[in-house]
Short mmCIF file of C-alpha atoms in Angstrom, two decimals:
data_model
loop_
_atom_site.label_atom_id
_atom_site.label_comp_id
_atom_site.label_asym_id
_atom_site.label_seq_id
_atom_site.Cartn_x
_atom_site.Cartn_y
_atom_site.Cartn_z
CA MET R 1077 103.29 -153.64 239.95
CA LYS R 1078 104.06 -150.74 242.35
CA ILE R 1079 102.47 -147.40 241.61
CA LEU R 1080 104.42 -144.40 242.73
CA HIS R 1081 102.49 -141.30 243.71
CA THR R 1082 104.26 -137.95 243.65
CA LEU R 1083 103.11 -134.95 245.60
CA ASN R 1084 103.56 -131.50 244.05
CA LEU R 1085 104.32 -129.46 247.16
CA GLN R 1086 104.48 -126.28 245.03
CA ARG R 1087 100.71 -126.45 244.73
CA PHE R 1088 100.46 -125.51 248.40
CA ALA R 1089 103.00 -122.66 248.25
CA ASP R 1090 101.82 -119.08 248.72
CA PRO R 1091 103.29 -117.18 245.73
CA ASN R 1092 103.05 -113.88 247.68
CA THR R 1093 102.37 -111.97 244.49
CA GLN R 1094 103.05 -108.33 245.23
CA THR R 1095 100.75 -105.79 243.62
CA THR R 1096 100.31 -102.07 243.86
CA LEU R 1097 96.87 -102.64 245.40
CA LEU R 1098 98.24 -104.26 248.56
CA ASN R 1099 97.56 -102.19 251.63
CA ALA R 1100 97.45 -104.69 254.46
CA VAL R 1101 99.32 -104.10 257.73
CA GLY R 1102 102.92 -105.19 257.22
CA ASN R 1103 102.44 -105.63 253.49
CA ASP R 1104 101.53 -102.20 252.10
CA LEU R 1105 102.70 -101.15 248.64
CA SER R 1106 100.05 -98.48 248.06
CA PRO R 1107 102.47 -95.65 249.06
CA GLU R 1108 104.58 -96.57 246.03
CA MET R 1109 101.69 -95.80 243.71
CA LYS R 1110 100.65 -92.73 245.72
CA THR R 1111 104.14 -91.30 245.26
CA PHE R 1112 104.05 -92.16 241.56
CA TYR R 1113 100.66 -90.52 241.07
CA LYS R 1114 101.76 -87.40 242.95
CA THR R 1115 104.91 -87.18 240.84
CA ALA R 1116 102.87 -87.61 237.65
CA LEU R 1117 100.43 -84.87 238.70
CA ILE R 1118 103.11 -82.35 239.71
CA ARG R 1119 105.17 -83.09 236.58
CA THR R 1120 102.24 -82.25 234.30
CA ALA R 1121 101.10 -79.26 236.38
CA LYS R 1122 104.45 -77.48 236.65
CA PRO R 1123 105.00 -76.41 233.00
CA ASN R 1124 101.65 -74.61 233.01
CA LEU R 1125 102.49 -72.36 235.98
CA VAL R 1126 104.04 -69.61 233.83
CA HIS R 1127 102.05 -66.79 235.41
CA THR R 1128 103.01 -67.75 238.96
CA GLN R 1129 106.76 -68.13 238.56
CA PHE R 1130 107.65 -64.42 238.88
CA GLY R 1131 105.64 -63.61 242.00
CA LEU R 1132 106.75 -63.46 245.62
CA LYS R 1133 106.03 -66.76 247.36
CA ARG R 1134 104.21 -66.17 250.64
CA PRO R 1135 103.14 -69.34 252.49
CA ILE R 1136 100.92 -68.79 255.55
CA PRO R 1137 102.03 -70.90 258.56
CA LYS R 1138 99.50 -73.45 259.77
CA GLY R 1139 97.11 -72.11 262.37
CA ASN R 1140 97.44 -68.49 261.24
CA GLY R 1141 94.20 -68.09 259.35
CA LYS R 1142 93.55 -67.72 255.63
CA LYS R 1143 94.66 -64.12 255.11
CA VAL R 1144 98.04 -62.51 254.56
CA GLU R 1145 98.74 -58.79 254.77
CA TRP R 1146 101.47 -56.61 253.25
CA ARG R 1147 102.19 -53.18 254.71
CA LYS R 1148 103.67 -50.40 252.61
CA TRP R 1149 105.27 -47.28 254.07
CA SER R 1150 104.96 -44.14 251.98
CA ASN R 1151 108.11 -42.24 251.03
CA PHE R 1152 108.93 -38.86 252.53
CA LYS R 1153 108.70 -35.86 250.24
CA LYS R 1154 111.96 -34.21 249.28
CA ALA R 1155 113.13 -31.65 251.84
CA LEU R 1156 113.77 -28.81 249.39
CA THR R 1157 113.13 -25.86 251.72
CA PRO R 1158 116.39 -24.54 253.26
CA LEU R 1159 116.54 -24.56 257.05
CA THR R 1160 116.35 -21.24 258.86
CA GLU R 1161 119.17 -20.74 261.30
CA GLY R 1162 118.05 -21.47 264.84
CA VAL R 1163 114.52 -22.47 263.79
CA THR R 1164 113.33 -26.05 264.13
CA PRO R 1165 111.14 -26.97 261.14
CA ASP R 1166 107.96 -29.03 261.33
CA GLY R 1167 108.73 -32.72 261.35
CA ASN R 1168 107.52 -35.08 258.64
CA THR R 1169 104.61 -37.48 259.08
CA LEU R 1170 104.35 -41.20 258.57
CA ASN R 1171 101.76 -43.04 256.50
CA VAL R 1172 101.29 -46.77 256.01
CA SER R 1173 98.87 -48.63 253.77
CA TYR R 1174 98.20 -52.33 253.49
CA ILE R 1175 97.16 -54.94 250.94
CA GLU R 1176 95.32 -58.07 252.01
CA ALA R 1177 94.77 -61.40 250.27
CA GLU R 1178 92.86 -64.51 251.28
CA VAL R 1179 93.50 -68.03 250.02
CA ALA R 1180 90.70 -70.17 248.62
CA GLN R 1181 90.61 -73.90 247.97
CA TYR R 1182 90.35 -75.27 244.44
CA GLY R 1183 90.12 -78.84 243.23
CA ASP R 1184 88.47 -81.47 241.06
CA TYR R 1185 88.15 -85.25 240.87
CA THR R 1186 87.08 -88.12 238.61
CA THR R 1187 85.38 -91.39 239.52
CA VAL R 1188 86.55 -94.51 237.63
CA SER R 1189 84.58 -97.75 237.61
CA ASP R 1190 86.19 -101.13 238.21
CA ILE R 1191 85.03 -102.30 234.76
CA LEU R 1192 86.72 -99.37 233.03
CA GLU R 1193 89.90 -99.92 235.02
CA LEU R 1194 89.92 -103.64 234.17
CA THR R 1195 89.04 -103.44 230.49
CA ALA R 1196 90.54 -100.22 229.17
CA VAL R 1197 93.54 -100.54 226.86
CA ASP R 1198 95.34 -97.63 228.55
CA PRO R 1199 96.33 -97.41 232.24
CA VAL R 1200 93.29 -95.40 233.31
CA ILE R 1201 94.45 -94.27 236.76
CA VAL R 1202 97.76 -92.94 235.40
CA GLU R 1203 96.09 -91.21 232.46
CA VAL R 1204 93.43 -89.57 234.65
CA THR R 1205 96.10 -88.46 237.15
CA GLU R 1206 98.08 -86.77 234.40
CA LYS R 1207 94.95 -85.06 233.10
CA HIS R 1208 94.23 -83.74 236.57
CA GLY R 1209 97.81 -82.51 236.68
CA ASP R 1210 97.08 -80.45 233.57
CA ASN R 1211 93.83 -79.27 235.14
CA ALA R 1212 95.52 -78.22 238.39
CA GLY R 1213 98.27 -76.34 236.60
CA LEU R 1214 95.93 -74.54 234.22
CA THR R 1215 93.49 -73.65 237.01
CA LEU R 1216 96.09 -72.02 239.28
CA ASP R 1217 97.82 -70.39 236.32
CA THR R 1218 94.54 -68.87 235.14
CA ILE R 1219 93.72 -67.55 238.62
CA ALA R 1220 97.10 -65.80 238.69
CA ARG R 1221 96.75 -64.54 235.10
CA ASN R 1222 93.30 -63.06 235.71
CA GLU R 1223 94.60 -61.19 238.75
CA LEU R 1224 97.54 -59.76 236.78
CA ILE R 1225 95.59 -58.64 233.70
CA ALA R 1226 93.16 -56.75 235.95
CA GLY R 1227 95.96 -54.27 236.72
CA THR R 1228 95.42 -50.55 236.22
CA GLN R 1229 98.49 -49.85 234.05
CA VAL R 1230 97.80 -50.41 230.33
CA ARG R 1231 99.28 -49.34 227.00
CA TYR R 1232 97.50 -49.90 223.67
CA ALA R 1233 99.43 -50.60 220.49
CA PRO R 1234 99.24 -47.73 218.00
CA LYS R 1235 98.09 -48.26 214.40
CA VAL R 1236 101.13 -48.35 212.14
CA SER R 1237 100.35 -48.19 208.42
CA GLY R 1238 102.38 -46.81 205.54
CA GLY R 1239 104.89 -45.25 207.89
CA THR R 1240 102.16 -43.36 209.77
CA GLU R 1241 101.50 -44.05 213.45
CA THR R 1242 98.06 -43.34 214.94
CA VAL R 1243 97.48 -43.41 218.69
CA THR R 1244 94.78 -45.72 220.08
CA VAL R 1245 93.16 -45.25 223.47
CA SER R 1246 90.96 -48.35 223.85
CA ARG R 1247 90.85 -52.05 223.11
CA TYR R 1248 88.06 -51.83 220.56
CA GLN R 1249 90.10 -49.46 218.38
CA LEU R 1250 92.83 -52.05 217.83
CA ASP R 1251 93.05 -53.57 214.35
CA LYS R 1252 95.51 -55.70 212.37
CA ASN R 1253 97.88 -52.74 212.11
CA CYS R 1254 98.25 -52.70 215.92
CA LEU R 1255 100.99 -55.28 216.45
CA MET R 1256 103.72 -55.85 219.02
CA THR R 1257 106.82 -54.09 217.66
CA GLY R 1258 110.31 -53.32 218.84
CA LYS R 1259 109.32 -49.73 219.46
CA LEU R 1260 106.35 -50.78 221.58
CA VAL R 1261 108.58 -53.07 223.65
CA ARG R 1262 111.02 -50.23 224.25
CA LYS R 1263 108.14 -48.02 225.42
CA ALA R 1264 106.88 -50.72 227.79
CA VAL R 1265 110.37 -51.21 229.25
CA THR R 1266 110.74 -47.44 229.60
CA ASP R 1267 107.39 -47.30 231.44
CA LEU R 1268 108.77 -49.76 234.03
CA LYS R 1269 112.08 -47.92 234.29
CA ALA R 1270 110.25 -44.62 234.81
CA VAL R 1271 108.63 -45.93 238.01
CA ASN R 1272 111.91 -47.47 239.23
CA ALA R 1273 110.59 -51.02 238.91
CA PRO R 1274 113.42 -53.41 239.88
CA LYS R 1275 114.41 -56.08 237.38
CA ILE R 1276 114.05 -59.84 237.70
CA ASN R 1277 117.48 -61.46 237.45
CA GLY R 1278 118.80 -58.44 235.54
CA SER R 1279 115.90 -58.02 233.09
CA TYR R 1280 112.24 -57.21 232.96
CA VAL R 1281 109.99 -60.12 232.00
CA SER R 1282 107.07 -60.24 229.58
CA ILE R 1283 104.53 -63.06 229.31
CA ILE R 1284 103.23 -63.27 225.73
CA HIS R 1285 101.03 -65.50 223.61
CA PRO R 1286 102.76 -67.52 220.83
CA HIS R 1287 100.93 -65.40 218.25
CA VAL R 1288 102.52 -62.26 219.71
CA GLY R 1289 105.83 -64.12 219.84
CA TYR R 1290 105.54 -64.65 216.11
CA ASP R 1291 105.00 -60.93 215.55
CA ILE R 1292 107.95 -59.72 217.65
CA SER R 1293 110.51 -62.47 217.03
CA GLY R 1294 111.06 -61.27 213.46
CA ASP R 1295 112.59 -58.00 214.71
CA THR R 1296 116.29 -57.65 213.81
CA GLU R 1297 117.21 -57.03 217.49
CA TRP R 1298 115.46 -60.17 218.74
CA VAL R 1299 117.75 -62.77 220.40
CA GLU R 1300 116.61 -66.39 220.64
CA ALA R 1301 116.82 -67.97 224.11
CA SER R 1302 118.95 -70.80 222.71
CA LYS R 1303 121.75 -68.32 222.02
CA TYR R 1304 122.20 -67.32 225.66
CA ALA R 1305 120.88 -70.41 227.47
CA GLY R 1306 124.33 -71.62 228.47
CA ALA R 1307 125.24 -68.43 230.32
CA THR R 1308 121.82 -67.58 231.80
CA GLN R 1309 119.26 -69.55 233.78
CA ILE R 1310 116.28 -69.87 231.47
CA PHE R 1311 112.76 -69.28 232.78
CA GLU R 1312 110.03 -71.85 232.18
CA GLY R 1313 108.71 -71.15 228.67
CA GLU R 1314 111.35 -68.54 227.80
CA LEU R 1315 111.38 -67.66 224.11
CA GLY R 1316 114.00 -64.94 223.75
CA LYS R 1317 114.93 -61.39 224.74
CA PHE R 1318 114.76 -57.90 223.35
CA HIS R 1319 115.76 -54.51 224.78
CA SER R 1320 116.32 -55.44 228.46
CA CYS R 1321 113.27 -57.70 228.48
CA ARG R 1322 113.03 -61.48 228.47
CA PHE R 1323 109.93 -63.01 226.91
CA VAL R 1324 108.13 -66.06 228.28
CA GLU R 1325 105.64 -67.73 225.96
CA SER R 1326 102.37 -69.31 227.05
CA THR R 1327 99.19 -70.32 225.23
CA GLU R 1328 97.43 -69.22 228.43
CA ALA R 1329 98.42 -65.58 227.96
CA ALA R 1330 95.12 -63.68 227.94
CA VAL R 1331 93.22 -63.33 224.66
CA PHE R 1332 90.12 -61.11 224.45
CA LYS R 1333 87.46 -62.12 221.95
CA GLY R 1334 83.77 -61.22 221.90
CA LYS R 1335 81.08 -63.88 221.72
CA PRO R 1336 79.02 -64.08 218.50
CA LEU R 1337 76.04 -61.74 218.53
CA THR R 1338 73.73 -64.33 216.92
CA SER R 1339 73.82 -68.06 216.27
CA GLU R 1340 74.47 -67.31 212.60
CA ALA R 1341 76.86 -64.33 212.78
CA GLU R 1342 79.80 -63.29 214.90
CA THR R 1343 79.25 -59.67 213.87
CA LEU R 1344 76.42 -57.73 212.28
CA THR R 1345 76.48 -54.92 209.69
CA VAL R 1346 74.56 -51.65 209.61
CA LYS R 1347 71.89 -51.56 206.89
CA THR R 1348 71.28 -47.81 206.64
CA ALA R 1349 73.19 -44.82 207.98
CA VAL R 1350 72.10 -43.08 211.18
CA GLU R 1351 72.79 -39.41 211.78
CA ALA R 1352 74.82 -38.28 214.78
CA SER R 1353 72.73 -37.50 217.83
CA THR R 1354 73.30 -35.29 220.86
CA GLY R 1355 70.05 -36.17 222.59
CA THR R 1356 69.36 -38.40 225.57
CA ALA R 1357 66.78 -40.70 223.99
CA THR R 1358 67.49 -43.64 221.68
CA SER R 1359 68.13 -44.39 218.01
CA ASP R 1360 67.23 -47.43 215.92
CA VAL R 1361 69.99 -49.06 213.88
CA ALA R 1362 68.74 -51.41 211.15
CA VAL R 1363 70.96 -54.42 210.45
CA ASN R 1364 71.44 -56.58 207.38
CA GLU R 1365 71.32 -59.90 209.24
CA ALA R 1366 68.46 -61.81 210.84
CA ILE R 1367 68.08 -61.78 214.64
CA ALA R 1368 66.13 -64.53 216.38
CA SER R 1369 64.61 -64.23 219.84
CA SER R 1370 66.99 -66.95 221.05
CA ASP R 1371 70.13 -65.04 219.94
CA ARG R 1372 72.45 -63.55 222.54
CA ILE R 1373 72.03 -59.96 221.36
CA ALA R 1374 68.23 -60.34 221.61
CA SER R 1375 68.51 -60.35 225.41
CA ALA R 1376 69.48 -56.65 225.41
CA SER R 1377 66.96 -54.40 227.13
CA SER R 1378 66.79 -51.21 229.17
CA SER R 1379 67.22 -53.29 232.34
CA VAL R 1380 69.93 -55.54 230.84
CA PRO R 1381 71.89 -53.35 228.38
CA VAL R 1382 74.58 -54.86 226.16
CA ASN R 1383 77.72 -53.06 224.98
CA VAL R 1384 78.60 -53.22 221.28
CA VAL R 1385 81.06 -51.46 219.02
CA ILE R 1386 79.80 -49.92 215.80
CA GLY R 1387 82.65 -48.77 213.61
CA ASP R 1388 85.05 -47.13 216.09
CA THR R 1389 82.41 -46.18 218.68
CA LYS R 1390 81.26 -48.07 221.75
CA LEU R 1391 77.47 -47.95 222.14
CA VAL R 1392 74.92 -49.39 224.54
CA VAL R 1393 72.09 -51.53 223.15
CA VAL R 1394 68.92 -51.17 225.24
CA GLY R 1395 66.48 -52.98 222.96
CA VAL R 1396 66.29 -55.34 219.98
CA THR R 1397 63.68 -55.82 217.28
CA THR R 1398 63.99 -59.41 216.08
CA GLY R 1399 63.19 -60.39 212.52
CA ALA R 1400 64.46 -61.58 209.17
CA ALA R 1401 67.53 -60.20 207.40
CA GLY R 1402 67.03 -56.51 206.74
CA ALA R 1403 64.14 -56.19 209.18
CA ALA R 1404 65.94 -56.57 212.51
CA LYS R 1405 66.99 -53.50 214.51
CA LEU R 1406 69.11 -52.54 217.49
CA THR R 1407 67.98 -49.69 219.72
CA VAL R 1408 71.01 -47.78 221.04
CA LYS R 1409 71.37 -45.05 223.61
CA GLN R 1410 72.11 -41.48 222.57
CA PRO R 1411 74.24 -39.41 222.25
CA HIS R 1412 76.37 -41.01 219.55
CA GLY R 1413 78.31 -40.07 216.47
CA ALA R 1414 77.28 -40.72 212.90
CA ILE R 1415 76.77 -44.38 212.05
CA ALA R 1416 77.60 -45.31 208.47
CA ALA R 1417 75.95 -47.96 206.33
CA LYS R 1418 77.98 -51.19 206.24
CA ASP R 1419 79.71 -50.40 209.56
CA LYS R 1420 80.49 -53.60 211.46
CA ILE R 1421 78.73 -54.24 214.78
CA SER R 1422 80.73 -56.41 217.22
CA ALA R 1423 80.43 -57.54 220.82
CA GLY R 1424 82.70 -54.82 222.20
CA ASP R 1425 84.92 -57.20 224.19
CA ALA R 1426 87.77 -57.32 221.68
CA GLY R 1427 89.33 -55.25 218.89
CA LYS R 1428 87.80 -53.58 215.87
CA ASP R 1429 85.31 -55.85 214.11
CA ASN R 1430 85.81 -58.37 216.94
CA LEU R 1431 89.46 -59.10 216.15
CA ALA R 1432 91.19 -61.02 218.95
CA VAL R 1433 93.27 -58.81 221.24
CA TYR R 1434 96.25 -60.16 223.19
CA ALA R 1435 97.25 -58.96 226.67
CA SER R 1436 101.03 -59.13 227.08
CA LEU R 1437 102.25 -58.62 230.65
CA PHE R 1438 105.47 -56.70 231.38
CA LEU R 1439 106.63 -57.32 234.94
CA GLY R 1440 109.09 -55.92 237.44
CA LYS R 1441 110.37 -57.73 240.51
CA ASP R 1442 108.01 -58.18 243.50
CA ALA R 1443 105.07 -56.84 241.50
CA TYR R 1444 102.73 -59.53 242.83
CA ALA R 1445 102.63 -62.50 245.18
CA THR R 1446 101.26 -66.01 245.23
CA ILE R 1447 100.00 -67.32 248.53
CA ASP R 1448 99.27 -70.75 249.96
CA ILE R 1449 99.18 -72.34 253.40
CA GLU R 1450 102.04 -74.52 254.58
CA GLY R 1451 101.02 -78.11 253.94
CA GLY R 1452 98.11 -76.98 251.77
CA GLY R 1453 99.86 -76.93 248.40
CA THR R 1454 98.72 -78.95 245.43
CA GLU R 1455 97.87 -82.46 246.61
CA VAL R 1456 96.90 -85.51 244.58
CA ILE R 1457 94.32 -87.80 246.17
CA VAL R 1458 93.83 -91.35 244.86
CA LYS R 1459 91.27 -93.55 246.61
CA PRO R 1460 91.29 -97.15 245.32
CA LYS R 1461 88.29 -99.45 245.00
CA GLY R 1462 86.80 -100.37 248.35
CA SER R 1463 88.46 -97.59 250.30
CA ALA R 1464 85.06 -95.93 250.79
CA GLY R 1465 83.87 -98.83 252.96
CA THR R 1466 80.09 -99.23 253.01
CA ALA R 1467 79.76 -96.33 250.54
CA ASP R 1468 81.30 -98.66 247.95
CA PRO R 1469 80.10 -102.10 249.13
CA LEU R 1470 80.99 -103.92 245.91
CA ASN R 1471 84.42 -102.26 245.36
CA GLN R 1472 83.21 -100.70 242.13
CA ARG R 1473 84.71 -97.22 242.21
CA SER R 1474 88.08 -95.50 242.44
CA THR R 1475 88.53 -91.74 242.56
CA ILE R 1476 91.42 -89.57 241.45
CA GLY R 1477 91.59 -85.87 242.20
CA TRP R 1478 93.55 -82.86 243.39
CA LYS R 1479 93.10 -79.86 245.65
CA SER R 1480 95.07 -76.74 246.48
CA LEU R 1481 94.85 -73.67 248.70
CA PHE R 1482 95.95 -70.71 246.60
CA ALA R 1483 95.69 -66.99 245.98
CA CYS R 1484 97.44 -64.39 243.83
CA LYS R 1485 97.56 -60.67 244.58
CA ARG R 1486 98.95 -57.61 242.80
CA LEU R 1487 101.20 -55.71 245.18
CA ILE R 1488 102.60 -52.77 243.21
CA GLU R 1489 100.39 -51.72 240.31
CA GLU R 1490 103.11 -49.65 238.63
CA TYR R 1491 105.33 -52.74 238.27
CA ILE R 1492 102.71 -54.55 236.14
CA LEU R 1493 102.07 -53.18 232.67
CA ARG R 1494 99.48 -54.74 230.34
CA VAL R 1495 100.21 -54.08 226.66
CA GLU R 1496 97.24 -54.84 224.39
CA THR R 1497 97.82 -55.62 220.72
CA CYS R 1498 96.36 -57.51 217.83
CA SER R 1499 98.36 -60.07 215.87
CA GLU R 1500 98.62 -61.41 212.36
CA TYR R 1501 96.63 -64.32 213.80
CA SER R 1502 93.83 -62.19 215.30
CA ASP R 1503 91.21 -63.04 212.68
CA GLU R 1504 91.88 -66.79 213.12
CA VAL R 1505 91.00 -66.88 216.83
CA THR R 1506 87.45 -68.08 217.52
CA GLU R 1507 87.14 -67.57 221.28
CA ALA R 1508 88.71 -65.96 224.35
CA ASN R 1509 90.70 -67.98 226.85
#
């Protein structure tokens, strides 16, 4: 009997399985994943850059340092004096000022173990890349926002109650009757017009929080963005328009909210009234709540004073007597007005009784600039297992991160108006952003 032996030649074939981890010479697919990761990061970062989209873009060429400078020539005064025949008048003089900004580098990263990458249900590298995209976008957006809200031009919403309007002159006077209204928008737009601020694509632009959007979008003159989207290029996050102003909505619009004064209470209340004082010493204000030595307000001292608002007055706390409810006291600087029993005591960083205050930005064209260095924009960096050489001898770690060179600078203060209001949602907000 003849036995036939068959040889499976396929056993010796090299299947040449192509994977995204291949990075050998002549067989490198890692750029495919690098491009994918970069696309994923930029896609998630872009929608968050609301505060940067209306600024001048000023990249610094490579090799030209980290600073950029803008020069501004002052206008000549009007020549209102008639010329005298045959007499040459004094000539006018020139004056130039400059604004300077310097870029800084920002970034973050995450290290992922090989076990996590191999055993996790979700694609870890992709998920972490997208999260860093969010982080990059929010970081740069917040840097720009903080620069813009530090502007010198501000308008506070008046109190409107029962048909009566009362002027406010500070943030801590704002209460739930100080909302964004059609009239307030018209005043803000008029403020920009009065300084000849140019418009952005035919309109001024306001960046508002969704809570403020809720307050203003109920006005009868409000026009939803969907109604004019076909005829007008819509900005990222655009909600609608009103009175020559287009509104862009962002949860990153600034919200001011004071930190709780104690671990048990966001605000305190005055126990007994204190008479007005015109002296230069101090007064003790008894409170109804307990204050522990570990509480934030307890750190107040003459060397580290803490600002608070009592009723409608901002006061400086220079000492604290800790104790049980009814026994604790705040020592405040004089002079001060009368302090009534049951007045609320809040941190002084927000509205009346620590209500959240929203900073809505009204912008003209070329009011500010964003700066980076050519080739130094947002970059995603993915280093696979083993790429660290002897620093990762067992191929146990991958890293995913981003970095960016960036700066934002206000150029023309008059073209940036901060309008501070409360909202119907003010008492629901628990912290600043």
